[in-house]
Amino acid sequence: MTIRIAGVTKKFADDVVAVHDLDLSIASGEFFALLGPSGCGKSTTLRLIAGLESPDAGAILLNGQTVADSKRLVPAENRSVGLVFQDYALFPHLTVESNIEFALSNLDKAARRPRVDELVGMVGIKGLERRYPHELSGGQQQRVALARAMANRPSVMLLDEPFSNLDSALRESTRRDVRSVLASQRITTVLVTHDREEAFSLADRVGVMIDGTLAQVGTPEEIYSTPSVEPVARIGGAVTLVPGVGHGDYVDCEIGRLPLLLTRHGDVCVMVRPEAVKLVPNAAGSAHVVAKSFLGPVWQIDVRLPSGLVLPARVESATAHSLSTTCDIAIEGPVVAFPTRDS
């Protein structure tokens, strides 16, 4: 099922605009992530798709059929949409199988049992059917919630921060398994998250939301490597902005003359990711090592430029970069630059 959001705006009390003139198309079977900070409108967007909120302007279409506009609002239960929330919303007094069966009230009792068995096997919780939610781990509860949401074979699955309550080790394996289950069923999925690693590792495409609008939509690689605006660059990962002057296809800045990925003229800020920074030890270099941090697979080396700007670099070995040593700096590949507000 395709999702089409056309010019949708949603306001709340005191004319607070949660979503403004939103346009978005999501293809059938696609795994799409809405990424952004708290309060940016991503959960409101999810609720609008689900039918839990109604738009003040614009239209929402599911598989070509209008489910919300100025004239109509199709109820959530009639939209073929599954929902998994952050707290899972399991019934504490019901067993795993009863929680899943609750979503199958439209089926005859004889037909419910085979479907519950199918779902239990699909999400990997076989043997836990008679347990209650408090007897399950966070990851197991998450799988029960997913099974219940899939019970009626929805065309669209909406995931609202579903992994945020899991510890880091469990989070990675659980989200990988959930992604596999949804992909195997060809269910169009929309994930809401503030975790860029989660969005990048799971989604086919990512939409970055800022202040109720979509700042950029693209593949995870595009969002990370070629952000359209400075806020998207910061949401995408660690970044340092170095002042410079654009001269078309290159920029002059404190680091040197660097090739530009996109043409710029005038005052700009150059985006530098830590992994793009190459440090070359040089007793006559102008950059000084001021801090070192071990991050497991890499070290972070912070160097101070003559202007006082601190530039982080990620390197595999820190043996050549002791504190107070000097070095030269090189940047790998062409860079992205954003016009300054004044320019």
mmCIF file of C-alpha atoms in Angstrom:
data_model
loop_
_atom_site.group_PDB
_atom_site.id
_atom_site.type_symbol
_atom_site.label_atom_id
_atom_site.label_comp_id
_atom_site.label_asym_id
_atom_site.label_seq_id
_atom_site.Cartn_x
_atom_site.Cartn_y
_atom_site.Cartn_z
ATOM 1 C CA MET A 1 0.000 0.000 0.000
ATOM 2 C CA THR A 2 1.269 3.433 -0.891
ATOM 3 C CA ILE A 3 0.945 6.383 1.464
ATOM 4 C CA ARG A 4 0.379 9.883 0.137
ATOM 5 C CA ILE A 5 0.347 12.943 2.375
ATOM 6 C CA ALA A 6 -0.613 16.050 0.395
ATOM 7 C CA GLY A 7 -0.273 19.522 1.915
ATOM 8 C CA VAL A 8 -1.237 18.369 5.401
ATOM 9 C CA THR A 9 -1.287 20.836 8.289
ATOM 10 C CA LYS A 10 -2.198 20.042 11.899
ATOM 11 C CA LYS A 11 -2.707 22.630 14.634
ATOM 12 C CA PHE A 12 -3.375 22.162 18.311
ATOM 13 C CA ALA A 13 -4.564 24.501 21.058
ATOM 14 C CA ASP A 14 -3.310 28.097 21.015
ATOM 15 C CA ASP A 15 -2.618 27.744 17.275
ATOM 16 C CA VAL A 16 0.464 25.597 17.849
ATOM 17 C CA VAL A 17 1.368 24.193 14.429
ATOM 18 C CA ALA A 18 2.612 20.625 14.877
ATOM 19 C CA VAL A 19 2.769 19.789 11.154
ATOM 20 C CA HIS A 20 2.905 22.404 8.407
ATOM 21 C CA ASP A 21 2.065 21.856 4.728
ATOM 22 C CA LEU A 22 3.549 18.354 4.698
ATOM 23 C CA ASP A 23 4.024 16.577 1.364
ATOM 24 C CA LEU A 24 5.280 12.994 1.344
ATOM 25 C CA SER A 25 4.870 9.833 -0.722
ATOM 26 C CA ILE A 26 5.871 6.379 0.569
ATOM 27 C CA ALA A 27 5.973 3.430 -1.826
ATOM 28 C CA SER A 28 4.381 0.050 -1.298
ATOM 29 C CA GLY A 29 6.646 -2.224 0.753
ATOM 30 C CA GLU A 30 9.014 0.607 1.638
ATOM 31 C CA PHE A 31 10.520 1.006 5.112
ATOM 32 C CA PHE A 32 10.456 4.759 5.765
ATOM 33 C CA ALA A 33 11.812 6.542 8.857
ATOM 34 C CA LEU A 34 10.788 9.938 10.194
ATOM 35 C CA LEU A 35 13.828 11.253 12.048
ATOM 36 C CA GLY A 36 13.975 14.348 14.216
ATOM 37 C CA PRO A 37 14.150 15.780 17.738
ATOM 38 C CA SER A 38 11.289 15.735 20.232
ATOM 39 C CA GLY A 39 8.493 18.109 19.323
ATOM 40 C CA CYS A 40 9.286 18.283 15.598
ATOM 41 C CA GLY A 41 5.944 16.772 14.521
ATOM 42 C CA LYS A 42 6.958 13.228 13.610
ATOM 43 C CA SER A 43 4.630 11.443 16.061
ATOM 44 C CA THR A 44 1.759 13.738 15.057
ATOM 45 C CA THR A 45 2.398 12.741 11.446
ATOM 46 C CA LEU A 46 2.197 9.072 12.445
ATOM 47 C CA ARG A 47 -1.083 9.668 14.281
ATOM 48 C CA LEU A 48 -2.489 11.465 11.239
ATOM 49 C CA ILE A 49 -1.688 8.452 9.031
ATOM 50 C CA ALA A 50 -3.233 6.129 11.610
ATOM 51 C CA GLY A 51 -6.440 8.144 11.913
ATOM 52 C CA LEU A 52 -5.899 9.079 15.557
ATOM 53 C CA GLU A 53 -5.724 12.755 14.538
ATOM 54 C CA SER A 54 -7.502 14.642 11.770
ATOM 55 C CA PRO A 55 -5.715 17.170 9.536
ATOM 56 C CA ASP A 56 -6.768 20.816 9.538
ATOM 57 C CA ALA A 57 -5.767 21.100 5.881
ATOM 58 C CA GLY A 58 -4.621 18.799 3.103
ATOM 59 C CA ALA A 59 -5.374 15.147 2.420
ATOM 60 C CA ILE A 60 -4.078 11.673 3.309
ATOM 61 C CA LEU A 61 -4.445 8.804 0.849
ATOM 62 C CA LEU A 62 -3.775 5.110 1.431
ATOM 63 C CA ASN A 63 -3.426 3.038 -1.728
ATOM 64 C CA GLY A 64 -5.079 5.776 -3.755
ATOM 65 C CA GLN A 65 -8.102 6.079 -1.466
ATOM 66 C CA THR A 66 -8.630 9.304 0.476
ATOM 67 C CA VAL A 67 -8.891 8.525 4.192
ATOM 68 C CA ALA A 68 -8.725 12.106 5.491
ATOM 69 C CA ASP A 69 -9.384 15.529 4.048
ATOM 70 C CA SER A 70 -11.671 18.505 4.716
ATOM 71 C CA LYS A 71 -14.774 16.398 3.992
ATOM 72 C CA ARG A 72 -14.086 12.933 5.372
ATOM 73 C CA LEU A 73 -12.236 11.042 8.080
ATOM 74 C CA VAL A 74 -12.057 7.266 7.797
ATOM 75 C CA PRO A 75 -11.830 5.742 11.318
ATOM 76 C CA ALA A 76 -8.519 4.183 12.356
ATOM 77 C CA GLU A 77 -10.024 0.686 12.524
ATOM 78 C CA ASN A 78 -10.994 0.892 8.848
ATOM 79 C CA ARG A 79 -7.563 1.887 7.492
ATOM 80 C CA SER A 80 -5.734 -1.476 7.466
ATOM 81 C CA VAL A 81 -3.043 0.031 9.666
ATOM 82 C CA GLY A 82 -1.085 -1.604 12.511
ATOM 83 C CA LEU A 83 0.408 0.375 15.392
ATOM 84 C CA VAL A 84 3.254 -0.378 17.794
ATOM 85 C CA PHE A 85 3.875 2.239 20.471
ATOM 86 C CA GLN A 86 6.857 2.984 22.681
ATOM 87 C CA ASP A 87 5.278 1.344 25.754
ATOM 88 C CA TYR A 88 3.840 -1.604 23.705
ATOM 89 C CA ALA A 89 0.393 -1.163 25.414
ATOM 90 C CA LEU A 90 0.035 -4.863 26.279
ATOM 91 C CA PHE A 91 -2.785 -5.922 28.598
ATOM 92 C CA PRO A 92 -1.048 -6.940 31.867
ATOM 93 C CA HIS A 93 -3.821 -9.358 32.901
ATOM 94 C CA LEU A 94 -3.717 -11.308 29.620
ATOM 95 C CA THR A 95 -1.228 -13.928 28.481
ATOM 96 C CA VAL A 96 0.829 -13.565 25.324
ATOM 97 C CA GLU A 97 -1.618 -15.612 23.274
ATOM 98 C CA SER A 98 -4.606 -13.716 24.690
ATOM 99 C CA ASN A 99 -2.978 -10.370 23.937
ATOM 100 C CA ILE A 100 -2.527 -11.409 20.314
ATOM 101 C CA GLU A 101 -5.963 -13.025 20.101
ATOM 102 C CA PHE A 102 -7.557 -9.791 21.326
ATOM 103 C CA ALA A 103 -6.839 -8.263 17.904
ATOM 104 C CA LEU A 104 -8.639 -11.149 16.176
ATOM 105 C CA SER A 105 -12.125 -10.597 17.607
ATOM 106 C CA ASN A 106 -13.442 -10.322 14.041
ATOM 107 C CA LEU A 107 -12.596 -13.994 13.429
ATOM 108 C CA ASP A 108 -14.441 -17.095 14.585
ATOM 109 C CA LYS A 109 -12.790 -18.714 17.587
ATOM 110 C CA ALA A 110 -11.812 -21.713 15.504
ATOM 111 C CA ALA A 111 -9.869 -19.471 13.121
ATOM 112 C CA ARG A 112 -8.048 -17.509 15.825
ATOM 113 C CA ARG A 113 -5.837 -20.296 17.146
ATOM 114 C CA PRO A 114 -4.049 -21.052 13.848
ATOM 115 C CA ARG A 115 -3.415 -17.343 13.258
ATOM 116 C CA VAL A 116 -1.998 -16.882 16.783
ATOM 117 C CA ASP A 117 0.295 -19.881 16.263
ATOM 118 C CA GLU A 118 1.436 -18.447 12.922
ATOM 119 C CA LEU A 119 2.220 -15.045 14.446
ATOM 120 C CA VAL A 120 4.019 -16.500 17.464
ATOM 121 C CA GLY A 121 6.330 -18.413 15.153
ATOM 122 C CA MET A 122 6.774 -15.455 12.815
ATOM 123 C CA VAL A 123 8.052 -13.078 15.522
ATOM 124 C CA GLY A 124 10.098 -15.701 17.382
ATOM 125 C CA ILE A 125 8.251 -16.099 20.705
ATOM 126 C CA LYS A 126 7.179 -19.727 20.455
ATOM 127 C CA GLY A 127 6.993 -21.301 23.917
ATOM 128 C CA LEU A 128 6.017 -18.040 25.615
ATOM 129 C CA GLU A 129 2.303 -18.189 24.803
ATOM 130 C CA ARG A 130 1.156 -18.760 28.422
ATOM 131 C CA ARG A 131 3.338 -16.085 29.982
ATOM 132 C CA TYR A 132 2.129 -12.677 31.111
ATOM 133 C CA PRO A 133 3.775 -9.413 30.014
ATOM 134 C CA HIS A 134 5.587 -8.921 33.335
ATOM 135 C CA GLU A 135 7.242 -12.325 32.834
ATOM 136 C CA LEU A 136 8.814 -11.236 29.535
ATOM 137 C CA SER A 137 11.919 -9.257 28.669
ATOM 138 C CA GLY A 138 11.580 -5.923 26.908
ATOM 139 C CA GLY A 139 12.488 -7.476 23.583
ATOM 140 C CA GLN A 140 9.910 -10.249 24.025
ATOM 141 C CA GLN A 141 7.215 -7.715 24.902
ATOM 142 C CA GLN A 142 8.118 -5.793 21.775
ATOM 143 C CA ARG A 143 7.632 -8.915 19.671
ATOM 144 C CA VAL A 144 4.234 -9.583 21.255
ATOM 145 C CA ALA A 145 3.161 -6.035 20.429
ATOM 146 C CA LEU A 146 4.337 -6.522 16.842
ATOM 147 C CA ALA A 147 2.482 -9.836 16.522
ATOM 148 C CA ARG A 148 -0.717 -8.232 17.806
ATOM 149 C CA ALA A 149 -0.332 -5.324 15.379
ATOM 150 C CA MET A 150 0.153 -7.780 12.487
ATOM 151 C CA ALA A 151 -2.765 -10.003 13.494
ATOM 152 C CA ASN A 152 -5.258 -8.622 10.963
ATOM 153 C CA ARG A 153 -2.699 -8.457 8.148
ATOM 154 C CA PRO A 154 -2.414 -4.669 7.913
ATOM 155 C CA SER A 155 -1.080 -3.071 4.755
ATOM 156 C CA VAL A 156 0.747 -0.385 6.745
ATOM 157 C CA MET A 157 2.734 -0.709 9.987
ATOM 158 C CA LEU A 158 3.382 2.395 12.080
ATOM 159 C CA LEU A 159 6.163 2.194 14.686
ATOM 160 C CA ASP A 160 6.386 5.011 17.243
ATOM 161 C CA GLU A 161 9.809 4.877 18.979
ATOM 162 C CA PRO A 162 9.316 1.116 19.535
ATOM 163 C CA PHE A 163 12.912 0.316 20.520
ATOM 164 C CA SER A 164 13.698 3.216 22.856
ATOM 165 C CA ASN A 165 12.959 1.260 26.060
ATOM 166 C CA LEU A 166 15.416 -1.524 25.209
ATOM 167 C CA ASP A 167 19.039 -1.605 26.326
ATOM 168 C CA SER A 168 21.608 -1.006 23.598
ATOM 169 C CA ALA A 169 22.650 -4.657 23.140
ATOM 170 C CA LEU A 170 19.059 -5.910 22.845
ATOM 171 C CA ARG A 171 17.951 -2.948 20.738
ATOM 172 C CA GLU A 172 20.204 -3.811 17.804
ATOM 173 C CA SER A 173 19.158 -7.453 17.516
ATOM 174 C CA THR A 174 15.467 -6.727 18.088
ATOM 175 C CA ARG A 175 15.190 -4.032 15.461
ATOM 176 C CA ARG A 176 17.038 -6.239 12.967
ATOM 177 C CA ASP A 177 14.536 -9.055 13.601
ATOM 178 C CA VAL A 178 11.551 -6.708 13.343
ATOM 179 C CA ARG A 179 12.868 -5.329 10.065
ATOM 180 C CA SER A 180 13.227 -8.864 8.715
ATOM 181 C CA VAL A 181 9.669 -9.854 9.688
ATOM 182 C CA LEU A 182 8.099 -6.755 8.149
ATOM 183 C CA ALA A 183 10.159 -7.090 4.966
ATOM 184 C CA SER A 184 9.162 -10.747 4.591
ATOM 185 C CA GLN A 185 5.490 -9.714 4.685
ATOM 186 C CA ARG A 186 6.029 -6.764 2.304
ATOM 187 C CA ILE A 187 4.346 -4.422 4.784
ATOM 188 C CA THR A 188 4.771 -0.716 4.121
ATOM 189 C CA THR A 189 6.346 0.632 7.321
ATOM 190 C CA VAL A 190 6.771 4.073 8.843
ATOM 191 C CA LEU A 191 9.130 4.351 11.815
ATOM 192 C CA VAL A 192 9.267 7.418 14.050
ATOM 193 C CA THR A 193 12.564 7.853 15.882
ATOM 194 C CA HIS A 194 14.995 10.415 17.246
ATOM 195 C CA ASP A 195 17.852 7.883 16.935
ATOM 196 C CA ARG A 196 19.803 8.450 13.710
ATOM 197 C CA GLU A 197 21.569 5.084 13.928
ATOM 198 C CA GLU A 198 18.199 3.393 14.125
ATOM 199 C CA ALA A 199 16.829 5.347 11.167
ATOM 200 C CA PHE A 200 19.937 4.840 9.030
ATOM 201 C CA SER A 201 20.275 1.114 9.721
ATOM 202 C CA LEU A 202 16.610 0.226 9.145
ATOM 203 C CA ALA A 203 15.126 2.567 6.573
ATOM 204 C CA ASP A 204 15.142 2.522 2.782
ATOM 205 C CA ARG A 205 14.585 6.288 2.950
ATOM 206 C CA VAL A 206 14.648 8.837 5.752
ATOM 207 C CA GLY A 207 12.651 12.036 6.154
ATOM 208 C CA VAL A 208 14.205 14.564 8.536
ATOM 209 C CA MET A 209 11.578 16.670 10.302
ATOM 210 C CA ILE A 210 12.375 20.071 11.796
ATOM 211 C CA ASP A 211 9.717 22.332 13.336
ATOM 212 C CA GLY A 212 6.812 20.530 11.694
ATOM 213 C CA THR A 213 8.232 20.459 8.181
ATOM 214 C CA LEU A 214 10.223 17.963 6.127
ATOM 215 C CA ALA A 215 13.670 19.473 5.761
ATOM 216 C CA GLN A 216 14.980 16.663 3.547
ATOM 217 C CA VAL A 217 13.988 13.235 2.253
ATOM 218 C CA GLY A 218 16.549 10.795 0.898
ATOM 219 C CA THR A 219 18.438 7.568 1.417
ATOM 220 C CA PRO A 220 20.406 7.289 4.660
ATOM 221 C CA GLU A 221 23.601 7.872 2.660
ATOM 222 C CA GLU A 222 22.187 11.062 1.124
ATOM 223 C CA ILE A 223 21.036 12.433 4.466
ATOM 224 C CA TYR A 224 24.457 11.796 5.982
ATOM 225 C CA SER A 225 26.748 12.768 3.129
ATOM 226 C CA THR A 226 24.811 15.544 1.379
ATOM 227 C CA PRO A 227 22.502 17.242 3.897
ATOM 228 C CA SER A 228 20.526 20.107 2.401
ATOM 229 C CA VAL A 229 20.725 22.437 5.399
ATOM 230 C CA GLU A 230 22.784 22.789 8.558
ATOM 231 C CA PRO A 231 20.156 21.323 10.972
ATOM 232 C CA VAL A 232 19.953 18.157 8.856
ATOM 233 C CA ALA A 233 23.747 17.871 8.991
ATOM 234 C CA ARG A 234 23.681 18.017 12.788
ATOM 235 C CA ILE A 235 20.848 15.489 13.086
ATOM 236 C CA GLY A 236 22.736 13.174 10.718
ATOM 237 C CA GLY A 237 25.797 12.877 12.943
ATOM 238 C CA ALA A 238 28.804 14.576 14.530
ATOM 239 C CA VAL A 239 29.846 17.601 12.505
ATOM 240 C CA THR A 240 32.057 20.674 12.765
ATOM 241 C CA LEU A 241 31.237 23.827 10.813
ATOM 242 C CA VAL A 242 34.266 25.759 9.605
ATOM 243 C CA PRO A 243 33.780 29.329 8.273
ATOM 244 C CA GLY A 244 34.944 29.894 4.705
ATOM 245 C CA VAL A 245 34.364 31.694 1.430
ATOM 246 C CA GLY A 246 32.935 29.879 -1.569
ATOM 247 C CA HIS A 247 34.365 30.498 -5.048
ATOM 248 C CA GLY A 248 32.111 28.324 -7.174
ATOM 249 C CA ASP A 249 33.536 24.821 -7.157
ATOM 250 C CA TYR A 250 35.948 25.311 -4.254
ATOM 251 C CA VAL A 251 36.054 26.975 -0.848
ATOM 252 C CA ASP A 252 38.840 28.682 1.064
ATOM 253 C CA CYS A 253 38.799 28.145 4.820
ATOM 254 C CA GLU A 254 41.190 27.780 7.727
ATOM 255 C CA ILE A 255 41.899 24.170 6.775
ATOM 256 C CA GLY A 256 42.899 25.191 3.246
ATOM 257 C CA ARG A 257 41.379 25.195 -0.230
ATOM 258 C CA LEU A 258 38.810 22.408 -0.510
ATOM 259 C CA PRO A 259 36.740 21.176 -3.489
ATOM 260 C CA LEU A 260 32.989 21.703 -3.134
ATOM 261 C CA LEU A 261 30.371 19.069 -3.826
ATOM 262 C CA LEU A 262 27.830 21.777 -4.700
ATOM 263 C CA THR A 263 28.668 25.204 -6.093
ATOM 264 C CA ARG A 264 28.731 27.995 -3.505
ATOM 265 C CA HIS A 265 29.652 31.669 -3.564
ATOM 266 C CA GLY A 266 30.300 34.051 -0.692
ATOM 267 C CA ASP A 267 30.388 33.377 3.041
ATOM 268 C CA VAL A 268 29.713 29.751 3.924
ATOM 269 C CA CYS A 269 30.129 27.192 6.686
ATOM 270 C CA VAL A 270 31.983 24.054 5.615
ATOM 271 C CA MET A 271 30.640 20.749 6.964
ATOM 272 C CA VAL A 272 33.408 18.481 8.271
ATOM 273 C CA ARG A 273 32.628 14.991 9.578
ATOM 274 C CA PRO A 274 35.225 13.513 12.007
ATOM 275 C CA GLU A 275 35.992 10.518 9.792
ATOM 276 C CA ALA A 276 36.879 12.836 6.880
ATOM 277 C CA VAL A 277 39.666 14.511 8.863
ATOM 278 C CA LYS A 278 43.158 13.158 8.216
ATOM 279 C CA LEU A 279 45.937 14.099 10.633
ATOM 280 C CA VAL A 280 49.557 14.167 9.478
ATOM 281 C CA PRO A 281 52.127 14.566 12.299
ATOM 282 C CA ASN A 282 54.354 17.568 11.595
ATOM 283 C CA ALA A 283 56.507 19.412 14.102
ATOM 284 C CA ALA A 284 55.869 22.615 12.150
ATOM 285 C CA GLY A 285 52.116 22.013 11.825
ATOM 286 C CA SER A 286 49.623 24.621 12.981
ATOM 287 C CA ALA A 287 47.078 22.283 14.614
ATOM 288 C CA HIS A 288 47.631 21.037 18.168
ATOM 289 C CA VAL A 289 46.245 17.831 19.708
ATOM 290 C CA VAL A 290 44.238 18.840 22.796
ATOM 291 C CA ALA A 291 42.277 15.665 23.684
ATOM 292 C CA LYS A 292 42.065 11.919 22.990
ATOM 293 C CA SER A 293 39.114 9.595 23.565
ATOM 294 C CA PHE A 294 38.992 5.835 23.005
ATOM 295 C CA LEU A 295 35.702 4.887 21.295
ATOM 296 C CA GLY A 296 36.302 1.167 20.778
ATOM 297 C CA PRO A 297 36.917 0.632 17.056
ATOM 298 C CA VAL A 298 38.422 4.118 16.688
ATOM 299 C CA TRP A 299 39.997 6.945 18.641
ATOM 300 C CA GLN A 300 38.707 10.489 18.612
ATOM 301 C CA ILE A 301 41.508 13.021 18.416
ATOM 302 C CA ASP A 302 40.560 16.662 19.022
ATOM 303 C CA VAL A 303 42.859 19.231 17.448
ATOM 304 C CA ARG A 304 42.780 22.980 17.970
ATOM 305 C CA LEU A 305 43.216 25.205 14.944
ATOM 306 C CA PRO A 306 45.004 28.597 15.159
ATOM 307 C CA SER A 307 41.610 30.353 15.390
ATOM 308 C CA GLY A 308 40.756 28.328 18.498
ATOM 309 C CA LEU A 309 38.226 26.119 16.699
ATOM 310 C CA VAL A 310 38.424 22.503 17.895
ATOM 311 C CA LEU A 311 38.150 19.907 15.134
ATOM 312 C CA PRO A 312 37.471 16.244 16.049
ATOM 313 C CA ALA A 313 39.029 13.475 13.954
ATOM 314 C CA ARG A 314 38.343 9.718 14.056
ATOM 315 C CA VAL A 315 41.441 7.560 13.583
ATOM 316 C CA GLU A 316 42.163 3.835 13.940
ATOM 317 C CA SER A 317 45.324 4.349 15.978
ATOM 318 C CA ALA A 318 46.275 7.184 18.298
ATOM 319 C CA THR A 319 49.947 6.198 18.716
ATOM 320 C CA ALA A 320 51.194 9.066 16.530
ATOM 321 C CA HIS A 321 48.945 11.662 18.152
ATOM 322 C CA SER A 322 49.970 12.311 21.742
ATOM 323 C CA LEU A 323 48.703 15.364 23.577
ATOM 324 C CA SER A 324 50.246 18.721 22.639
ATOM 325 C CA THR A 325 51.828 17.381 19.447
ATOM 326 C CA THR A 326 51.331 19.343 16.245
ATOM 327 C CA CYS A 327 50.047 18.163 12.886
ATOM 328 C CA ASP A 328 48.787 19.167 9.474
ATOM 329 C CA ILE A 329 45.183 18.576 8.460
ATOM 330 C CA ALA A 330 43.746 17.173 5.244
ATOM 331 C CA ILE A 331 40.083 16.592 4.386
ATOM 332 C CA GLU A 332 39.054 13.533 2.389
ATOM 333 C CA GLY A 333 36.856 14.144 -0.636
ATOM 334 C CA PRO A 334 34.802 17.172 -1.688
ATOM 335 C CA VAL A 335 32.942 18.976 1.071
ATOM 336 C CA VAL A 336 29.417 20.309 1.573
ATOM 337 C CA ALA A 337 29.053 23.991 2.513
ATOM 338 C CA PHE A 338 26.028 25.919 3.732
ATOM 339 C CA PRO A 339 25.472 29.636 3.116
ATOM 340 C CA THR A 340 25.773 31.671 6.302
ATOM 341 C CA ARG A 341 22.635 33.412 7.547
ATOM 342 C CA ASP A 342 24.064 36.810 6.577
ATOM 343 C CA SER A 343 24.794 35.709 3.022
#
